[in-house]
Short mmCIF file of C-alpha atoms in Angstrom, two decimals:
data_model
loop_
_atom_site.label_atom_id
_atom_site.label_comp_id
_atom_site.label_asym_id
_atom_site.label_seq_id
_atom_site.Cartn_x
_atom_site.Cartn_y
_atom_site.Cartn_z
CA UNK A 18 -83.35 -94.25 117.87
CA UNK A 19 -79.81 -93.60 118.19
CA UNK A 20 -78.81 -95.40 114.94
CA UNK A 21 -81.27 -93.10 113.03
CA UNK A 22 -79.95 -90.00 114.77
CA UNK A 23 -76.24 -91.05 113.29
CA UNK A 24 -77.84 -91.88 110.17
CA UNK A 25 -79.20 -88.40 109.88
CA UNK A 26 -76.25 -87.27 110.84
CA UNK A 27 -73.66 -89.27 108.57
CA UNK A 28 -76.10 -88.00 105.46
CA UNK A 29 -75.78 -84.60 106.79
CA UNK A 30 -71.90 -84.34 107.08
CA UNK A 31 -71.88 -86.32 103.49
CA UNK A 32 -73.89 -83.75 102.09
CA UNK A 33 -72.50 -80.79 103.28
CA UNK A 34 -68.70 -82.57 102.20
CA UNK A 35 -70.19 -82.76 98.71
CA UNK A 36 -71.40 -79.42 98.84
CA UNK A 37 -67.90 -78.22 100.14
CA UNK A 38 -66.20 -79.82 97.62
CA UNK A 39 -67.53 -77.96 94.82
CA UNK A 40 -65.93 -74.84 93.79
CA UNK A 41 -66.78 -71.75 90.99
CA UNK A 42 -65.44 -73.17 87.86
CA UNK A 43 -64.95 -70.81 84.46
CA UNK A 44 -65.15 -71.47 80.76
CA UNK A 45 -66.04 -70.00 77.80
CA UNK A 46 -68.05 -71.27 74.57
CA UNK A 47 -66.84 -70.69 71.39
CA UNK A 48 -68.70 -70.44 67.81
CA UNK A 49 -66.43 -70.82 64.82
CA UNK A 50 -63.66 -69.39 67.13
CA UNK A 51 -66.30 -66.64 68.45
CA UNK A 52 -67.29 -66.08 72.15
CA UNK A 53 -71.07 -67.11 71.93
CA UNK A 54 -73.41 -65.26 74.27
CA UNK A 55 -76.74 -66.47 76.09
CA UNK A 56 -76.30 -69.58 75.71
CA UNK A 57 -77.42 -72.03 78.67
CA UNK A 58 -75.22 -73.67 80.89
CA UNK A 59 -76.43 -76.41 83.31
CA UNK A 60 -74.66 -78.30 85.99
CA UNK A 61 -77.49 -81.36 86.25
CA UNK A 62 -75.71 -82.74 89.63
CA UNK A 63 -75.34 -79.69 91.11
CA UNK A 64 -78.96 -78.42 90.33
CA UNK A 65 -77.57 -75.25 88.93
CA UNK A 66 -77.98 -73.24 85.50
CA UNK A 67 -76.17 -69.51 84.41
CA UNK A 68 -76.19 -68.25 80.55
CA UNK A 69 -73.08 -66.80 78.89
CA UNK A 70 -72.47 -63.20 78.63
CA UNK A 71 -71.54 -60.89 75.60
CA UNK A 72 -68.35 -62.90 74.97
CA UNK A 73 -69.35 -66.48 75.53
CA UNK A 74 -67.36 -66.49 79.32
CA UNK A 75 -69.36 -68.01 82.37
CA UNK A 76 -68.94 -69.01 86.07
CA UNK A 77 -70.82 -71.94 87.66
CA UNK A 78 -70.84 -73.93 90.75
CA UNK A 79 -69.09 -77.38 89.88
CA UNK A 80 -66.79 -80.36 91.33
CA UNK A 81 -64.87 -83.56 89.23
CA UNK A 82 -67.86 -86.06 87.80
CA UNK A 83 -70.40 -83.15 87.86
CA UNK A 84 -72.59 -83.65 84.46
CA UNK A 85 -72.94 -79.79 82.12
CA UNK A 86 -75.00 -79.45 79.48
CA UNK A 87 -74.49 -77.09 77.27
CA UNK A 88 -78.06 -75.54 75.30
CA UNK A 89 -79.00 -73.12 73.45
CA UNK A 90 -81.80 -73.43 70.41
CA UNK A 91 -78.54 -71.36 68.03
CA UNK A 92 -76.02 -74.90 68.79
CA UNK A 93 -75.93 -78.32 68.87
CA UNK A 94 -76.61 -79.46 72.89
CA UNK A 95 -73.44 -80.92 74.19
CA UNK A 96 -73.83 -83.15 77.55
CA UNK A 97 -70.23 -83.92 79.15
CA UNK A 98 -68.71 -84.82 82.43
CA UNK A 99 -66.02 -82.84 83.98
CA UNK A 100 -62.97 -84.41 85.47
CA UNK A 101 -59.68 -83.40 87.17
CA UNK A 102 -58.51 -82.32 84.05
CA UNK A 103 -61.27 -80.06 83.64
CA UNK A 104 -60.49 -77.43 86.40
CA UNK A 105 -56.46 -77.51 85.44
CA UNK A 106 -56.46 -74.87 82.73
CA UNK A 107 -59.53 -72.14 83.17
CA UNK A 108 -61.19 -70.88 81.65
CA UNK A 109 -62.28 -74.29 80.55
CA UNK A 110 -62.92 -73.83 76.74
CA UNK A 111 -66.47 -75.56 75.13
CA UNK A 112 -66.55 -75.48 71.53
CA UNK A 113 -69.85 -75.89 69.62
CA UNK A 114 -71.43 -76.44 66.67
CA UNK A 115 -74.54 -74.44 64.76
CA UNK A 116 -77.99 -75.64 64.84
CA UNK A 117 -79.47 -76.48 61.60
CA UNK A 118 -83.16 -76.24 60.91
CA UNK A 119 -85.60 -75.99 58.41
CA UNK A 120 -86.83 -73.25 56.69
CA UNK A 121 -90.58 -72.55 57.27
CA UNK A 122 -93.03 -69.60 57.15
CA UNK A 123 -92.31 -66.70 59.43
CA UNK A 124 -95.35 -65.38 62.25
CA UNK A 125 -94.73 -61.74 61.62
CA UNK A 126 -97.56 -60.72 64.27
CA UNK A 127 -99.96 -61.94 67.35
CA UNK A 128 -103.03 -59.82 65.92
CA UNK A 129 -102.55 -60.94 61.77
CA UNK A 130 -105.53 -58.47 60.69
CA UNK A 131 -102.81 -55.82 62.01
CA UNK A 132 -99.76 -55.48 59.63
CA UNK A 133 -97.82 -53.11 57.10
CA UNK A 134 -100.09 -54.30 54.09
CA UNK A 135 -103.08 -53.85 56.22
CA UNK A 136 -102.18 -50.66 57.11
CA UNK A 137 -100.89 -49.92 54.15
CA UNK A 138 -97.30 -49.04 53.98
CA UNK A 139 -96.81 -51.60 51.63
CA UNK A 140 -98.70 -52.48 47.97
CA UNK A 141 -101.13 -55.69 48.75
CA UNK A 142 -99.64 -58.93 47.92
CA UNK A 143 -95.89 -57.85 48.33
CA UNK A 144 -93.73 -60.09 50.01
CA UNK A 145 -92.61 -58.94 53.69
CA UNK A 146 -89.34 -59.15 54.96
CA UNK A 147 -87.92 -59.48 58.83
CA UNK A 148 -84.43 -57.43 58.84
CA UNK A 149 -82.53 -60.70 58.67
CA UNK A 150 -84.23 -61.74 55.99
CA UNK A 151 -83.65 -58.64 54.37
CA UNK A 152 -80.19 -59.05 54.66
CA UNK A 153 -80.49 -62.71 53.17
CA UNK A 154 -82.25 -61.28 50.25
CA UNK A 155 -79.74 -58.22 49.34
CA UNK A 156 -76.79 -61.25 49.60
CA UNK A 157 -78.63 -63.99 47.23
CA UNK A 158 -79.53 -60.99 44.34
CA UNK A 159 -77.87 -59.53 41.70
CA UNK A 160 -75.49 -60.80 39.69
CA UNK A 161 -72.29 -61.37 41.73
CA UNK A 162 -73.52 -60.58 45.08
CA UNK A 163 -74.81 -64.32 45.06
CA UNK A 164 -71.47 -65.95 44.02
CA UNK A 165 -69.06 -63.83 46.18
CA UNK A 166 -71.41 -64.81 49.23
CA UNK A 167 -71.68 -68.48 48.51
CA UNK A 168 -67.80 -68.46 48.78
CA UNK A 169 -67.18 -66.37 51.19
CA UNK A 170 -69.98 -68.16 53.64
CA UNK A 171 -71.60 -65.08 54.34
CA UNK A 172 -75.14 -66.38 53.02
CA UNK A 173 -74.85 -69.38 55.36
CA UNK A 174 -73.94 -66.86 58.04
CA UNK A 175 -76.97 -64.69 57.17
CA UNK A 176 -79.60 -67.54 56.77
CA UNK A 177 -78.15 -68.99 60.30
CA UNK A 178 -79.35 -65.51 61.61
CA UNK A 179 -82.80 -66.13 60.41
CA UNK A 180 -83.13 -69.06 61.95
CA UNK A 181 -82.04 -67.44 65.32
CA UNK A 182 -84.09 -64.48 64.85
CA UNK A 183 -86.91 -66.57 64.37
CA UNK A 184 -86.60 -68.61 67.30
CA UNK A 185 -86.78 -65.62 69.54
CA UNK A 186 -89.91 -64.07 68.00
CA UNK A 187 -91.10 -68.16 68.55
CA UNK A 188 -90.49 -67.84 72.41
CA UNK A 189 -91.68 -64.29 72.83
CA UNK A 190 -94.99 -65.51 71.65
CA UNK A 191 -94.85 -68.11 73.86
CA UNK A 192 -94.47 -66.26 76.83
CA UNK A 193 -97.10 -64.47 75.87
CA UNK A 194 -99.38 -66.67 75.63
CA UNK A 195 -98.17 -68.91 78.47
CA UNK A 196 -97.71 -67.61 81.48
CA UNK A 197 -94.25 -67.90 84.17
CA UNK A 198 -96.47 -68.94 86.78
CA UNK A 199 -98.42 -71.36 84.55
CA UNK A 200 -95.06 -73.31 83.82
CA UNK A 201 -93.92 -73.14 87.44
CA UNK A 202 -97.19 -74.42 88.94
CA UNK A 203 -98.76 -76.44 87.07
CA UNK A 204 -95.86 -78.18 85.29
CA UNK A 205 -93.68 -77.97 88.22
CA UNK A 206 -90.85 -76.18 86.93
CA UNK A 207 -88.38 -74.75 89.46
CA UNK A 208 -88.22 -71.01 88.27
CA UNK A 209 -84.40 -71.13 87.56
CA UNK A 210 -85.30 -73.31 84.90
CA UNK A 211 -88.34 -71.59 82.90
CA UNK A 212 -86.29 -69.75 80.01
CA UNK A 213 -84.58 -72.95 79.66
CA UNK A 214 -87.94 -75.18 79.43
CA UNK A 215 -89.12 -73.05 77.22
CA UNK A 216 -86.30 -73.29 74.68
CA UNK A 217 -86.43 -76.87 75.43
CA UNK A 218 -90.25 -76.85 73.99
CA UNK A 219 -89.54 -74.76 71.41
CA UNK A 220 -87.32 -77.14 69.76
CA UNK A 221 -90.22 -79.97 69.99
CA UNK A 222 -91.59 -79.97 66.33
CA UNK A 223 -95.37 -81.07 67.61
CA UNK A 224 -95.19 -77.67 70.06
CA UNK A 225 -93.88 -75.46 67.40
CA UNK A 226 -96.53 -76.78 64.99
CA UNK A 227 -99.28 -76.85 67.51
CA UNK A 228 -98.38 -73.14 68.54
CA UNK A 229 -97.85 -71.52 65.24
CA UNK A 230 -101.50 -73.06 64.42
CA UNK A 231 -102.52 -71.16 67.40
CA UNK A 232 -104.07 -74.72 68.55
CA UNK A 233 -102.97 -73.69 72.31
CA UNK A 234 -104.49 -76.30 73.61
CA UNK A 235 -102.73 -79.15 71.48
CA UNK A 236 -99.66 -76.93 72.21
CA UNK A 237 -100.32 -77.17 76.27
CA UNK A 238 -100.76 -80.47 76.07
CA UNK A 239 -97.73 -81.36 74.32
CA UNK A 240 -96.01 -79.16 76.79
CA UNK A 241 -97.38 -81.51 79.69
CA UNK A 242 -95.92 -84.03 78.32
CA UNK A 243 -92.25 -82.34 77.75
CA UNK A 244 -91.99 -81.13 81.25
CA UNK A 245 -91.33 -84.84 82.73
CA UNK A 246 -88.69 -84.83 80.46
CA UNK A 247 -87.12 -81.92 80.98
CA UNK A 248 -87.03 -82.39 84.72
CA UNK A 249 -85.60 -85.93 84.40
CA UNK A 250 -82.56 -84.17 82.41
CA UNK A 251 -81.59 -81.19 84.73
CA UNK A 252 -82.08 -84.07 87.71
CA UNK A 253 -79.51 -86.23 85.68
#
């Protein structure tokens, strides 16, 4: 009895060392050079997660060997571990790297026997436009518009914002349609972590698909599956 009792003990004082030890720890991610804002920050050991503000700058909980990932469906994830170096120079500067995807067809609205042309503010059959891709569209026509962009980058730039802009019309359908409390109980999500599971499934191609064919069930069920996953990397 008395060996367990200093057992309990010994793993007490150990954990509240480790817990001592940690301290707030500051960086900042950088786009291109350019403070980047919401993006996710999670320290896996630590069981803790805070976004970026407007210009890219956060605070979290952290110690030497604590594991950070670094997410966000706009960048490349980066996974590192801090060391001593880490906390000599603050804030501790994270430099990333654009997500790429693939074009594909945009989900303007939830109800699609509701939009402009069925209303209509616009002719029947005319192409519709989201403001970004608007802004795509003015850059790539005309005569030198096209070359001047291509140059200067600012089409990349402009289709880049598509892709983000689509993303977060992707997850505000989602939470739509799935519930907070339907990811925290029945997939066992801690609620800390529910914007950040749900970027995480957004990125899966067989959710996206399943969703935008409004096959919620497929989609649900794919989710099951990511939500082992996803636990098993912010437990990491």
């Amino acid at each position: 009895m008395k060996n367990k009792l200093l057992l309990l003990l010994l793993s007490f004082f150990t954990a509240f060392a480790s817990a001592q030890e940690r301290q707030m720890f500051s960086g900042k991610v950088l786009l291109d050079n350019v403070g980047l804002n919401d993006v996710y920050i999670i320290n896996a050991s630590a069981q803790a997660e805070t976004k970026t503000n407007t210009s890219g700058s956060f605070t979290i909980v952290a110690q030497p060997g604590d594991k950070l990932v670094v997410y966000s469906p706009r960048i490349t994830k980066r996974e590192f571990v801090l060391n001593e170096d880490s906390f000599k120079k603050q804030p501790f500067i994270i430099t990333v790297n654009a997500q790429a995807y693939e074009l594909d067809e945009v989900v303007m609205d939830k109800d699609r026997s509701i939009d402009a042309e069925s209303l209509g503010i616009v002719p029947e059959g005319q192409k519709q436009y989201t403001p970004a891709e608007r802004r795509v569209f003015t850059a790539t026509s005309g005569l030198l518009d096209p070359i001047i962009n291509a140059i200067s980058g600012r089409t990349k730039r402009l289709k880049k914002e598509v892709e983000v802009e689509r993303k977060q019309m992707l997850l505000e359908d989602v939470k739509y349609v799935i519930k907070e409390d339907e990811i925290i109980n029945d997939l066992k999500i801690p609620e800390q972590y529910v914007e950040g599971f749900l970027f995480y499934a957004i990125e899966n191609p067989k959710f996206k698909e399943a969703f935008q064919d409004k096959n919620y069930k497929l989609a649900r069920f794919v989710m099951n599956g990511l939500a082992p996953e996803y636990l098993k990397l912010i437990a990491e």
